[in-house]
Coordinates of C-alpha atoms in Angstrom, one line a residue:
M136 CA -18.9 -106.3 -133.7
K137 CA -20.8 -103.2 -131.4
N138 CA -17.2 -103.1 -129.4
A139 CA -15.1 -102.6 -132.3
K140 CA -17.1 -100.0 -134.6
H141 CA -17.3 -98.3 -130.7
A142 CA -13.6 -98.1 -130.7
T143 CA -13.3 -96.7 -133.9
V144 CA -15.9 -93.7 -133.3
T145 CA -13.5 -92.9 -130.2
N146 CA -10.9 -92.8 -131.5
R147 CA -11.3 -90.5 -134.5
L148 CA -10.7 -87.3 -133.6
P149 CA -13.8 -84.5 -134.5
V150 CA -12.8 -82.0 -137.7
S151 CA -13.4 -79.4 -135.0
A152 CA -10.8 -80.6 -132.3
I153 CA -7.9 -81.0 -135.0
V154 CA -8.7 -77.0 -136.5
S155 CA -8.2 -76.6 -132.6
L156 CA -4.7 -78.4 -132.5
C157 CA -3.6 -76.1 -136.2
A158 CA -4.8 -72.7 -134.9
L159 CA -2.4 -73.2 -131.8
M160 CA 0.1 -74.6 -133.5
L161 CA 0.2 -71.5 -136.2
L162 CA 0.1 -69.0 -132.9
I163 CA 3.4 -71.1 -131.4
F164 CA 5.3 -70.7 -134.7
S165 CA 4.1 -67.4 -134.9
M166 CA 5.0 -66.5 -132.0
L167 CA 8.5 -68.2 -131.8
I168 CA 8.9 -66.0 -135.3
Q169 CA 8.5 -62.5 -133.6
N170 CA 10.2 -63.5 -130.9
A171 CA 13.1 -64.5 -133.2
A172 CA 12.6 -61.0 -134.4
A173 CA 12.8 -59.2 -131.5
G174 CA 15.9 -60.7 -130.4
G175 CA 18.3 -59.1 -132.7
T176 CA 21.2 -58.4 -130.9
I177 CA 25.0 -56.9 -131.4
A178 CA 27.2 -58.4 -129.3
F179 CA 31.0 -58.0 -128.2
E180 CA 32.0 -61.9 -129.4
N181 CA 36.0 -61.0 -128.2
V182 CA 38.1 -58.0 -127.2
T183 CA 41.9 -58.7 -126.6
F184 CA 44.6 -56.3 -126.3
G185 CA 48.4 -56.1 -127.2
F186 CA 49.2 -59.8 -127.0
K187 CA 47.1 -62.2 -125.4
G188 CA 47.8 -59.3 -122.5
K189 CA 51.5 -58.4 -123.1
Y190 CA 52.1 -55.2 -123.4
K191 CA 54.5 -52.5 -122.5
V192 CA 53.8 -49.3 -120.7
A193 CA 54.1 -45.7 -123.2
T194 CA 54.1 -47.7 -126.4
W195 CA 51.6 -48.3 -128.9
A196 CA 49.1 -52.0 -128.5
P197 CA 46.4 -53.7 -131.1
L198 CA 43.0 -53.9 -130.3
D199 CA 41.2 -56.6 -131.1
V200 CA 37.7 -56.3 -131.6
T201 CA 35.4 -59.0 -132.6
V202 CA 31.5 -57.7 -133.1
R203 CA 28.5 -60.0 -134.4
S204 CA 25.4 -58.3 -135.0
E205 CA 22.4 -61.2 -134.9
N206 CA 18.8 -60.4 -137.0
E207 CA 19.8 -56.6 -136.7
P208 CA 22.8 -54.5 -139.1
F209 CA 24.5 -51.5 -138.0
D210 CA 26.2 -49.0 -139.4
G211 CA 27.8 -46.4 -136.9
E212 CA 31.1 -46.0 -135.4
L213 CA 33.7 -48.4 -132.8
R214 CA 34.8 -45.9 -130.6
V215 CA 37.1 -46.3 -127.7
E216 CA 37.8 -43.9 -124.8
V217 CA 41.2 -44.8 -122.8
R218 CA 40.0 -43.5 -119.2
N219 CA 42.1 -42.6 -116.2
F220 CA 41.5 -46.0 -114.0
F221 CA 41.1 -44.2 -110.6
S222 CA 39.4 -40.8 -111.8
D223 CA 37.2 -41.8 -114.8
V224 CA 39.0 -39.1 -116.6
L225 CA 39.3 -39.4 -121.0
L226 CA 42.4 -39.6 -122.2
Q227 CA 41.9 -40.2 -125.5
R228 CA 39.6 -42.0 -128.0
Y229 CA 39.4 -43.6 -130.8
A230 CA 37.0 -44.6 -133.6
T231 CA 36.5 -45.9 -137.2
S232 CA 34.0 -46.6 -139.0
L233 CA 31.6 -49.9 -139.2
K234 CA 29.1 -51.8 -141.1
L235 CA 26.9 -54.6 -140.9
N236 CA 24.4 -56.3 -142.4
K237 CA 21.7 -58.4 -140.0
I238 CA 23.9 -61.5 -140.0
Q239 CA 27.7 -60.5 -139.9
R240 CA 30.5 -61.0 -137.6
R241 CA 33.6 -58.1 -138.4
R242 CA 37.3 -58.2 -136.5
I243 CA 38.2 -54.7 -136.5
Q244 CA 41.9 -54.5 -135.3
L245 CA 42.8 -50.8 -133.5
Y246 CA 46.2 -49.2 -132.2
V247 CA 46.0 -47.6 -128.7
Y248 CA 48.4 -45.8 -127.1
S249 CA 48.8 -47.1 -123.6
P250 CA 49.7 -43.7 -121.5
K251 CA 52.3 -44.0 -118.0
I252 CA 49.3 -44.2 -115.8
A253 CA 46.4 -47.3 -115.1
T254 CA 44.0 -47.0 -117.7
K255 CA 41.2 -48.6 -117.9
L256 CA 39.4 -49.0 -121.8
M257 CA 35.4 -48.5 -122.2
I258 CA 34.2 -49.9 -126.1
Q259 CA 31.6 -48.7 -127.2
L260 CA 29.3 -49.0 -130.5
V261 CA 27.5 -46.1 -131.7
P262 CA 25.1 -45.5 -134.1
D263 CA 25.1 -42.9 -137.1
G264 CA 22.2 -40.5 -135.6
S265 CA 20.2 -42.9 -134.1
P266 CA 19.6 -43.4 -130.3
A267 CA 19.9 -46.6 -128.3
N268 CA 18.0 -49.0 -128.8
P269 CA 16.5 -50.2 -125.4
D270 CA 15.8 -54.2 -126.3
T271 CA 19.9 -54.7 -127.9
Q272 CA 21.3 -57.5 -125.6
I273 CA 24.9 -56.6 -124.2
L274 CA 26.8 -60.1 -124.6
S275 CA 30.6 -60.4 -122.6
G276 CA 31.7 -63.1 -124.9
N277 CA 34.1 -65.7 -124.5
S278 CA 37.3 -63.8 -124.0
G279 CA 37.4 -63.6 -120.4
K280 CA 38.4 -59.7 -120.9
G281 CA 35.6 -57.7 -120.9
E282 CA 32.6 -57.1 -118.6
P283 CA 29.0 -55.3 -120.0
V284 CA 28.4 -51.7 -119.0
N285 CA 25.2 -49.7 -119.0
P286 CA 25.3 -48.4 -122.6
G287 CA 24.6 -44.2 -122.8
K288 CA 21.9 -42.6 -124.3
N289 CA 23.6 -43.0 -128.3
I290 CA 25.5 -46.0 -127.6
L291 CA 23.8 -49.0 -128.7
S292 CA 26.6 -51.1 -126.8
A293 CA 29.4 -50.7 -124.7
M294 CA 32.1 -53.2 -122.6
E295 CA 34.2 -52.0 -120.5
I296 CA 37.7 -54.3 -120.4
I297 CA 41.4 -53.7 -117.7
P298 CA 44.2 -54.4 -119.1
A299 CA 46.8 -57.0 -117.4
T300 CA 49.8 -54.8 -115.8
P301 CA 52.0 -53.6 -118.4
I302 CA 56.2 -55.3 -119.2
A303 CA 58.8 -52.9 -117.8
R304 CA 60.2 -51.4 -120.9
K305 CA 63.8 -53.3 -119.3
D306 CA 62.3 -56.8 -119.8
Y307 CA 62.0 -58.7 -123.6
F308 CA 59.3 -59.3 -125.5
V309 CA 59.0 -61.5 -127.6
L310 CA 56.5 -62.2 -130.3
V311 CA 56.5 -65.7 -132.3
L312 CA 54.7 -66.6 -135.5
A313 CA 54.9 -70.5 -135.3
P314 CA 51.2 -72.4 -136.1
S315 CA 53.2 -75.6 -135.6
G316 CA 53.7 -74.6 -132.4
D317 CA 57.7 -74.8 -130.5
R318 CA 59.3 -75.2 -127.0
L319 CA 60.6 -71.4 -127.0
Q320 CA 57.9 -70.4 -124.3
Q321 CA 58.2 -73.5 -122.3
F322 CA 62.4 -72.9 -122.6
V323 CA 62.4 -69.2 -121.1
D324 CA 59.1 -67.3 -120.7
K325 CA 58.9 -65.2 -117.7
K326 CA 62.3 -66.6 -116.6
Q327 CA 65.0 -63.7 -115.6
L328 CA 67.7 -63.3 -118.1
G329 CA 70.9 -64.3 -116.9
E330 CA 73.1 -62.0 -114.2
T331 CA 70.4 -58.8 -115.4
D332 CA 67.4 -57.9 -113.4
A333 CA 65.0 -58.0 -117.2
Q334 CA 62.9 -60.9 -118.1
I335 CA 62.0 -62.1 -121.1
H336 CA 58.3 -62.9 -122.1
V337 CA 56.9 -65.0 -125.1
S338 CA 53.7 -64.5 -126.9
Y339 CA 52.1 -66.5 -129.7
L340 CA 50.0 -64.8 -132.8
P341 CA 47.6 -67.9 -133.5
N342 CA 48.1 -67.4 -137.5
A343 CA 49.6 -64.9 -139.8
S344 CA 46.6 -63.1 -140.5
A345 CA 46.6 -62.1 -137.0
M346 CA 50.1 -60.2 -137.9
P347 CA 48.6 -56.3 -137.2
K348 CA 48.5 -54.2 -140.8
Q349 CA 51.1 -51.2 -138.9
W350 CA 54.1 -51.5 -138.2
I351 CA 52.6 -49.1 -134.9
G352 CA 50.7 -52.3 -133.9
Y353 CA 54.6 -54.0 -132.9
H354 CA 55.5 -51.1 -131.2
A355 CA 56.4 -52.9 -127.7
V356 CA 57.6 -56.2 -129.5
D357 CA 61.8 -56.4 -129.0
T358 CA 61.9 -59.9 -131.4
I359 CA 59.5 -61.0 -133.5
V360 CA 60.4 -65.1 -134.1
I361 CA 58.7 -66.7 -137.4
R362 CA 58.8 -70.4 -138.0
E363 CA 57.1 -72.7 -140.2
V364 CA 55.4 -70.2 -142.3
A365 CA 55.1 -69.5 -146.0
L366 CA 56.0 -65.2 -146.1
A367 CA 54.6 -65.1 -149.7
E368 CA 51.6 -62.4 -150.1
R369 CA 48.7 -65.5 -150.0
N370 CA 49.7 -65.4 -147.0
I371 CA 51.0 -62.4 -145.3
S372 CA 49.1 -60.0 -147.2
K373 CA 50.6 -57.2 -148.7
Q374 CA 50.4 -54.8 -146.0
Q375 CA 51.3 -56.7 -143.1
Q376 CA 54.9 -57.8 -145.5
I377 CA 55.1 -53.7 -145.5
A378 CA 54.5 -53.3 -141.5
L379 CA 57.0 -56.1 -140.7
L380 CA 59.9 -54.6 -142.6
D381 CA 58.6 -51.8 -141.4
W382 CA 59.4 -52.1 -137.9
V383 CA 62.1 -53.4 -137.9
Q384 CA 63.7 -50.9 -139.8
H385 CA 62.6 -48.8 -137.3
G386 CA 64.6 -50.4 -134.8
G387 CA 63.0 -54.4 -134.7
T388 CA 64.2 -57.9 -134.1
L389 CA 63.5 -60.2 -137.1
L390 CA 64.8 -64.0 -136.3
L391 CA 63.4 -66.6 -139.6
S392 CA 64.5 -70.1 -138.5
G393 CA 65.8 -72.2 -140.7
G394 CA 66.7 -76.3 -141.4
S395 CA 63.2 -77.0 -143.0
N396 CA 61.7 -73.8 -143.1
F397 CA 63.9 -73.3 -146.1
H398 CA 61.5 -73.2 -148.8
Y399 CA 59.3 -70.9 -146.3
L400 CA 62.6 -68.4 -146.9
Q401 CA 63.1 -68.7 -150.6
K402 CA 61.8 -66.6 -152.9
S403 CA 59.6 -64.8 -149.4
F404 CA 59.1 -60.3 -149.3
V405 CA 62.4 -60.3 -146.6
E406 CA 65.1 -62.7 -148.9
P407 CA 66.2 -59.2 -150.5
F408 CA 67.1 -58.2 -147.0
L409 CA 68.7 -61.2 -145.5
P410 CA 72.3 -60.7 -144.5
V411 CA 73.3 -64.6 -146.0
Q412 CA 72.7 -66.7 -149.4
M413 CA 70.9 -69.8 -149.5
N414 CA 72.2 -72.4 -151.2
G415 CA 69.9 -75.0 -150.4
V416 CA 69.4 -77.6 -147.4
E417 CA 71.8 -79.6 -146.3
T418 CA 72.3 -82.9 -143.6
V419 CA 75.6 -83.0 -140.9
D420 CA 76.3 -85.5 -138.8
K421 CA 77.3 -83.2 -135.7
I422 CA 77.2 -80.0 -135.0
D423 CA 81.9 -78.6 -135.3
R424 CA 81.5 -77.3 -130.6
N425 CA 84.8 -75.6 -132.1
A426 CA 82.5 -73.2 -134.4
L427 CA 80.4 -72.2 -131.4
K428 CA 81.2 -69.1 -129.3
F429 CA 79.7 -70.8 -126.6
G430 CA 79.8 -73.6 -125.2
I431 CA 76.0 -75.4 -125.3
L432 CA 76.5 -78.8 -126.6
G433 CA 77.1 -81.8 -124.8
P434 CA 79.2 -84.5 -125.7
E435 CA 76.2 -86.6 -126.0
F436 CA 74.1 -84.9 -128.7
E437 CA 77.3 -84.2 -131.5
T438 CA 76.4 -86.9 -133.0
N439 CA 73.2 -86.5 -134.2
P440 CA 72.1 -85.7 -137.4
V441 CA 70.8 -81.9 -138.3
Q442 CA 69.5 -80.4 -141.1
K443 CA 70.3 -77.3 -141.9
I444 CA 70.6 -74.5 -144.8
R445 CA 74.6 -73.7 -146.5
F446 CA 74.5 -69.9 -145.8
T447 CA 77.1 -67.7 -148.0
P448 CA 77.4 -64.5 -146.2
K449 CA 76.6 -60.6 -148.1
E450 CA 78.2 -57.7 -147.6
N451 CA 78.4 -56.9 -143.5
C452 CA 77.3 -60.0 -142.9
Q453 CA 77.9 -61.0 -138.5
I454 CA 78.5 -64.2 -137.6
V455 CA 76.9 -64.9 -134.8
M456 CA 77.5 -68.1 -134.4
G457 CA 79.7 -70.6 -136.7
T458 CA 82.2 -69.7 -138.9
S459 CA 82.8 -68.4 -142.9
E460 CA 82.8 -71.9 -144.3
D461 CA 80.1 -73.2 -141.5
I462 CA 77.8 -70.6 -141.0
Y463 CA 74.6 -71.4 -138.2
I464 CA 73.4 -68.2 -137.2
A465 CA 73.6 -64.9 -139.0
K466 CA 73.1 -61.7 -137.9
G467 CA 72.1 -58.6 -141.0
R468 CA 71.7 -54.8 -139.7
F469 CA 68.1 -53.5 -141.4
G470 CA 68.6 -50.1 -141.1
N471 CA 68.3 -49.6 -137.2
G472 CA 66.8 -52.8 -136.9
Q473 CA 68.3 -56.2 -137.0
I474 CA 68.1 -59.9 -139.3
L475 CA 68.5 -62.9 -137.9
C476 CA 68.9 -65.8 -140.4
L477 CA 69.0 -69.5 -137.9
A478 CA 70.7 -71.8 -140.5
F479 CA 69.3 -75.1 -138.8
D480 CA 65.5 -75.5 -136.7
Y481 CA 65.3 -74.2 -133.1
N482 CA 62.5 -76.4 -132.4
A483 CA 64.7 -79.4 -134.0
P484 CA 67.3 -81.7 -131.8
P485 CA 69.5 -80.9 -130.3
F486 CA 68.1 -76.8 -129.7
S487 CA 64.8 -78.8 -128.5
V488 CA 66.5 -80.3 -125.9
P489 CA 65.3 -78.5 -122.6
E490 CA 69.0 -78.2 -121.1
I491 CA 70.3 -76.9 -124.9
G492 CA 67.4 -75.1 -125.6
A493 CA 67.5 -72.9 -122.5
A494 CA 70.4 -72.1 -122.4
F495 CA 70.6 -71.4 -126.4
W496 CA 67.9 -69.3 -125.7
E497 CA 69.3 -67.1 -123.2
H498 CA 72.3 -66.3 -124.5
L499 CA 71.3 -65.4 -128.3
L500 CA 68.9 -62.9 -126.6
K501 CA 71.5 -61.2 -124.1
T502 CA 73.8 -60.7 -126.7
D503 CA 71.4 -60.6 -129.7
G504 CA 68.0 -60.6 -128.8
K505 CA 67.5 -56.2 -129.2
S506 CA 69.0 -53.8 -131.8
P507 CA 70.9 -50.6 -129.7
R508 CA 67.8 -48.5 -130.2
Y509 CA 64.9 -50.9 -128.5
L510 CA 67.9 -51.1 -126.0
A511 CA 68.6 -47.6 -125.2
E512 CA 64.4 -47.6 -125.0
R513 CA 65.1 -48.7 -121.3
Y514 CA 66.2 -45.1 -120.8
A515 CA 62.8 -43.4 -122.7
P516 CA 60.7 -43.7 -119.2
H517 CA 63.4 -41.7 -117.5
R518 CA 63.8 -38.8 -120.4
E519 CA 62.7 -35.5 -120.3
H520 CA 62.7 -34.2 -124.0
E521 CA 59.1 -33.9 -124.7
R522 CA 58.3 -31.9 -121.8
K523 CA 61.2 -29.8 -122.7
I524 CA 60.1 -29.9 -126.0
Y525 CA 56.2 -28.7 -125.2
K526 CA 57.7 -26.0 -122.9
Q527 CA 59.7 -24.6 -125.8
F528 CA 56.6 -24.4 -127.5
L529 CA 54.7 -21.8 -125.1
L530 CA 56.8 -19.9 -125.0
K531 CA 56.6 -19.0 -128.5
M532 CA 53.4 -16.5 -129.1
P533 CA 51.6 -16.8 -131.9
T534 CA 53.0 -13.5 -133.6
R535 CA 52.2 -15.2 -137.3
V536 CA 48.5 -15.6 -136.4
P537 CA 47.1 -13.3 -139.3
L538 CA 44.1 -11.5 -137.1
I539 CA 47.0 -11.2 -134.3
Q540 CA 49.3 -9.5 -136.8
F541 CA 46.4 -7.3 -138.1
I542 CA 44.8 -6.4 -134.3
A543 CA 48.7 -5.2 -133.5
I544 CA 48.6 -3.1 -136.3
V545 CA 44.7 -1.7 -135.4
L546 CA 45.5 -1.0 -131.8
P547 CA 48.7 1.8 -131.7
L548 CA 46.6 3.3 -134.1
Y549 CA 42.9 3.0 -132.1
L550 CA 45.8 4.6 -129.2
L551 CA 47.0 7.0 -130.7
S552 CA 43.6 8.5 -131.9
F553 CA 42.0 8.0 -129.2
G554 CA 45.1 9.5 -127.3
G555 CA 44.0 12.1 -129.5
I556 CA 41.2 13.1 -128.6
L557 CA 41.4 12.3 -125.3
L558 CA 44.3 15.2 -125.3
Y559 CA 42.2 17.8 -127.7
L560 CA 39.3 17.8 -126.2
G561 CA 39.5 16.8 -122.7
R562 CA 40.8 19.7 -121.6
T563 CA 37.5 22.3 -121.6
Q564 CA 33.9 21.0 -119.7
N565 CA 31.9 22.5 -122.4
R566 CA 33.5 19.5 -124.8
A567 CA 33.3 17.2 -123.2
R568 CA 30.0 15.9 -124.7
S569 CA 32.4 16.2 -128.2
Y570 CA 34.9 14.6 -126.4
W571 CA 32.3 11.2 -125.5
I572 CA 31.0 11.3 -129.4
A573 CA 34.3 11.4 -130.7
G574 CA 35.4 8.6 -128.5
G575 CA 32.8 6.1 -129.0
L576 CA 32.5 7.0 -132.6
V577 CA 36.5 5.9 -132.4
V578 CA 36.0 2.5 -130.2
L579 CA 32.4 1.2 -132.9
I580 CA 34.9 2.5 -135.9
F581 CA 37.9 -0.4 -134.5
M582 CA 35.4 -2.3 -132.6
T583 CA 33.9 -3.1 -136.8
A584 CA 37.3 -3.0 -138.7
I585 CA 38.8 -6.0 -136.0
G586 CA 35.0 -7.5 -136.6
I587 CA 35.4 -7.4 -140.9
G588 CA 39.0 -8.8 -140.1
K589 CA 37.5 -12.1 -138.2
T590 CA 35.2 -12.3 -141.1
I591 CA 37.9 -11.8 -143.4
F592 CA 40.8 -13.7 -142.3
P593 CA 40.3 -17.2 -142.9
K594 CA 40.3 -19.5 -139.7
T595 CA 43.5 -20.5 -140.2
V596 CA 46.2 -23.5 -138.8
V597 CA 49.6 -22.6 -137.2
A598 CA 51.1 -26.2 -137.6
D599 CA 54.7 -25.1 -136.0
S600 CA 57.2 -28.3 -135.5
A601 CA 60.2 -30.2 -134.8
S602 CA 61.1 -33.5 -136.8
I603 CA 63.6 -36.3 -136.5
L604 CA 63.7 -38.2 -140.0
S605 CA 65.3 -41.5 -140.6
I606 CA 65.8 -42.4 -144.8
Y607 CA 66.5 -46.0 -145.1
P608 CA 67.8 -46.2 -148.8
E609 CA 67.0 -50.1 -148.8
R610 CA 63.3 -49.9 -149.3
N611 CA 63.0 -45.8 -149.8
R612 CA 61.2 -45.8 -146.7
A613 CA 61.6 -43.3 -144.6
H614 CA 60.2 -42.4 -140.8
L615 CA 59.5 -40.2 -139.5
Q616 CA 59.0 -38.5 -135.7
R617 CA 57.2 -35.0 -135.4
Y618 CA 56.6 -32.3 -132.1
I619 CA 54.2 -30.2 -133.2
A620 CA 51.8 -27.2 -131.7
L621 CA 48.4 -25.9 -133.3
R622 CA 47.0 -23.3 -133.3
T623 CA 44.4 -21.0 -135.2
T624 CA 43.4 -17.3 -135.6
M625 CA 40.4 -17.9 -133.1
H626 CA 38.8 -19.7 -130.7
T627 CA 37.1 -22.8 -133.5
E628 CA 36.6 -26.5 -133.4
I629 CA 38.2 -28.2 -136.6
S630 CA 38.9 -31.6 -137.7
L631 CA 42.6 -32.3 -138.7
A632 CA 43.2 -34.7 -142.0
F633 CA 46.2 -36.5 -143.2
D634 CA 47.2 -38.2 -146.1
T635 CA 49.0 -41.5 -144.5
P636 CA 48.7 -43.6 -142.1
I637 CA 50.1 -42.1 -138.8
A638 CA 50.2 -42.9 -135.2
M639 CA 49.4 -39.8 -132.6
T640 CA 49.5 -38.7 -129.0
H641 CA 49.7 -35.7 -127.6
L642 CA 52.9 -34.1 -126.6
A643 CA 52.6 -33.1 -122.3
S644 CA 49.4 -34.5 -120.4
E645 CA 49.2 -30.7 -119.5
S646 CA 47.9 -30.6 -123.6
Q647 CA 45.3 -32.8 -123.3
I648 CA 43.7 -31.4 -120.1
G649 CA 39.4 -30.9 -120.9
T650 CA 40.1 -31.7 -124.8
A651 CA 37.2 -34.2 -125.9
E652 CA 38.8 -34.9 -129.7
T653 CA 38.6 -38.2 -131.3
F654 CA 41.7 -40.1 -133.3
I655 CA 39.6 -41.4 -136.5
H656 CA 41.9 -44.7 -138.0
G657 CA 42.2 -45.0 -141.5
P658 CA 41.2 -45.3 -144.3
E659 CA 41.2 -41.4 -144.0
F660 CA 43.1 -40.8 -141.0
Q661 CA 42.1 -37.7 -139.0
L662 CA 41.5 -35.8 -135.9
R663 CA 37.7 -34.8 -135.4
D664 CA 36.6 -32.7 -133.2
V665 CA 40.0 -30.4 -131.8
L666 CA 39.8 -27.4 -129.8
L667 CA 42.2 -25.1 -130.8
G668 CA 42.9 -20.9 -130.4
P669 CA 45.4 -18.7 -130.8
W670 CA 46.7 -18.2 -127.6
H671 CA 47.5 -21.9 -125.9
P672 CA 48.8 -24.7 -129.2
R673 CA 47.8 -27.8 -128.8
T674 CA 50.7 -30.2 -129.1
Y675 CA 50.8 -33.4 -130.3
R676 CA 54.0 -36.6 -131.1
I677 CA 53.0 -37.9 -134.3
E678 CA 55.0 -40.8 -136.3
K679 CA 55.2 -42.5 -139.4
F680 CA 56.4 -44.3 -142.0
F681 CA 56.2 -43.7 -146.3
T682 CA 57.6 -43.4 -149.1
V683 CA 60.8 -41.1 -149.8
D684 CA 62.8 -40.3 -153.1
A685 CA 66.4 -41.1 -150.7
Q686 CA 68.3 -39.2 -153.2
H687 CA 66.2 -36.1 -153.5
V688 CA 66.3 -35.1 -150.0
L689 CA 70.3 -35.7 -149.7
A690 CA 70.4 -32.9 -152.4
K691 CA 68.2 -30.4 -150.4
L692 CA 70.0 -31.2 -146.9
E693 CA 71.2 -27.5 -145.8
N694 CA 74.2 -27.0 -144.4
S695 CA 76.0 -30.5 -146.6
G696 CA 79.3 -29.4 -146.2
K697 CA 79.1 -29.8 -142.2
L698 CA 77.2 -33.8 -142.9
L699 CA 78.1 -35.9 -139.4
A700 CA 79.8 -39.5 -140.1
L701 CA 79.2 -41.7 -136.8
S702 CA 81.4 -44.6 -136.7
P703 CA 83.3 -46.7 -134.1
R704 CA 85.8 -43.7 -133.5
T705 CA 83.8 -40.6 -133.6
R706 CA 81.4 -42.6 -130.9
T707 CA 80.3 -39.1 -128.5
Q708 CA 76.9 -38.9 -127.9
K709 CA 77.7 -34.7 -126.8
Q710 CA 78.5 -34.0 -130.0
F711 CA 75.4 -35.2 -131.9
P712 CA 73.7 -33.7 -132.6
S713 CA 75.8 -30.7 -133.0
H714 CA 73.8 -26.7 -132.3
E715 CA 76.6 -25.4 -133.4
G716 CA 75.8 -22.2 -136.6
L717 CA 72.2 -22.9 -135.7
S718 CA 69.7 -20.8 -134.4
G719 CA 66.1 -20.4 -133.3
L720 CA 64.1 -23.6 -133.1
R721 CA 67.0 -25.7 -134.8
K722 CA 69.2 -25.1 -131.6
D723 CA 66.7 -24.6 -128.7
F724 CA 65.5 -29.1 -130.4
A725 CA 69.1 -29.8 -131.1
Q726 CA 70.4 -28.9 -127.7
I727 CA 67.6 -31.0 -125.8
L728 CA 68.0 -33.8 -128.3
Q729 CA 71.6 -33.7 -127.1
R730 CA 71.0 -32.9 -123.6
E731 CA 68.4 -35.7 -123.1
G732 CA 70.1 -38.7 -125.2
V733 CA 67.3 -39.1 -127.5
L734 CA 69.6 -40.6 -130.2
Q735 CA 71.4 -42.4 -128.3
Y736 CA 71.4 -45.5 -130.2
L737 CA 73.6 -43.9 -132.9
T738 CA 76.7 -44.7 -131.3
N739 CA 76.2 -47.7 -130.8
Q740 CA 76.0 -48.8 -134.6
E741 CA 78.1 -49.6 -136.6
H742 CA 77.6 -48.2 -139.9
P743 CA 78.1 -44.3 -140.9
V744 CA 75.1 -42.1 -140.9
A745 CA 74.4 -38.8 -142.3
S746 CA 73.1 -36.1 -140.6
G747 CA 71.9 -32.5 -142.0
W748 CA 68.9 -30.2 -141.7
L749 CA 65.4 -29.7 -143.3
S750 CA 63.0 -26.6 -143.5
N751 CA 59.6 -26.9 -144.7
F752 CA 59.7 -30.0 -146.7
F753 CA 56.3 -31.4 -147.4
A754 CA 53.4 -30.5 -146.2
D755 CA 51.0 -33.6 -144.7
M756 CA 48.2 -32.6 -143.6
S757 CA 45.2 -30.6 -144.0
A758 CA 41.8 -29.1 -142.4
G759 CA 38.7 -28.4 -145.2
G760 CA 40.3 -24.7 -145.2
H761 CA 44.2 -23.4 -144.8
V762 CA 47.2 -25.2 -143.0
R763 CA 49.9 -22.9 -142.6
Q764 CA 53.1 -25.4 -141.2
T765 CA 56.7 -23.9 -140.8
D766 CA 59.1 -27.5 -139.6
E767 CA 62.1 -27.7 -138.7
M768 CA 63.8 -31.5 -139.5
L769 CA 67.0 -33.6 -138.5
V770 CA 68.0 -35.7 -141.2
L771 CA 69.3 -38.8 -140.6
L772 CA 70.3 -40.8 -144.0
Y773 CA 72.4 -44.1 -143.2
L774 CA 75.1 -43.8 -145.8
E775 CA 76.3 -48.4 -145.9
D776 CA 73.7 -49.2 -148.8
F777 CA 73.0 -45.4 -150.4

């Protein structure tokens, strides 16, 4: 009994020990909470440039950045700096506003221009007027494409990435949207295209949500292949649909797989623009080899059943494979681009067999993988039209700047007045005092007049530009390519706002020396911190798509009696655009375009194009004040469906 009682007493903990244990647990718990609160991070979770690292030099490419916040809110902007890889000189800067809650993940897609030189990208998170938090961690994420770097004084987080080697402009870049996968990449990726020196590069989009929301995001892509994707707004947003169609009209090639994909294409946003009418799906026992334009099928595959869509050709439909009664591949022009429709599923037998599939894709891409416009892009790195346009802007003196006009009037009066005083009072030494007093008063009066003039005259931005406007009546959309030179009445720093989304780059490398300006992406597109002066202009190239009334533009075309229609019988590159009867900037611009073959692709198209000129057709920029825009615009109007 004594032993049992003793055991009970020894197994029972004292009250003080229990209190101490509870206090220790409470202390540990509070420390964990403090550590969790102190461990807030803003991390770059994933950074990808191009389409899985693939892009082309001197083109735009998407930059996807995923930012994650943990227990730390963020309000500021995501900034991207493009720097020279060797000298670290700042070449371009892009930014967009970014706001995160304490626990949030956000994916941002910017569009970055890749210069002709080796570059690196510096991605930064910059708070709104707040210094950097020294406790914030910088993570490189799981992408393996970036390295964290030490942030600057006012930078919260920073990451540096070095883009992969770009694809050559002559190569074929094929972008595929096929969620269930296909064999296209293993058939042709990184293979030589026939006897040419061009290679084929294939990249895949993970899903439809990864499609760019602006047409410029596809700038480096030659062909887009879509298979097993519902082309409806619930799957592809309206903004993504507009971007894809704009890109095709600009010169891209869209290829749509058929067969079991019939229900994906039926009543889709691309159906009205297809070169064929779809009349259901049928299963055929064999493919008629006599209907094919090239022999890729062996006799062992002729009896295999093939599911195909019944096509009826629309007007101007071109049959790539098959006959008018039995179409396997049809092609139709869409603006400067083209749409190819496959009646069969390219990932089903017999086209999924390695030998047949490789031969099929090699032939198809070689003959129809690029539109005439994109075929002409291989000459783009060798053209000098942008440098010549830049030099033409430098030759133009800023005589229309109000302050310079005012000084041009005041200066002769000043010289005449001062000269009169010098002539009248400078002959005798007794009048020296009167001479200096009168001369000083004249100088003071005219300097005051110039100072008052600088105060009275607003800081007007003068924008001189030469443009090419391509109008596509199928959707009443237009592509504008503008070369612009900006000056102001006096040296100042301003911000320019644009009324529609644009893609903006420097016209020549000389015009970006000493600049730290920032191009702000949507929803309000603007160029911030631009240093302008009256004598040396800032020059840029601007591209954008927008909606336009084709009839309204056609009614305003000048020289309407001299519209030029290009057709197979009138293919003469040297005659377009003609500079006869033109003067001033119009003539200089037309001569540069003609000599450099900028519009060479028009001579290889089968449809007529009307051309004419417009002056000061519209204004699309503002600078918090007055912007005086003058524009000489070459208009190209595609007439076939108008």
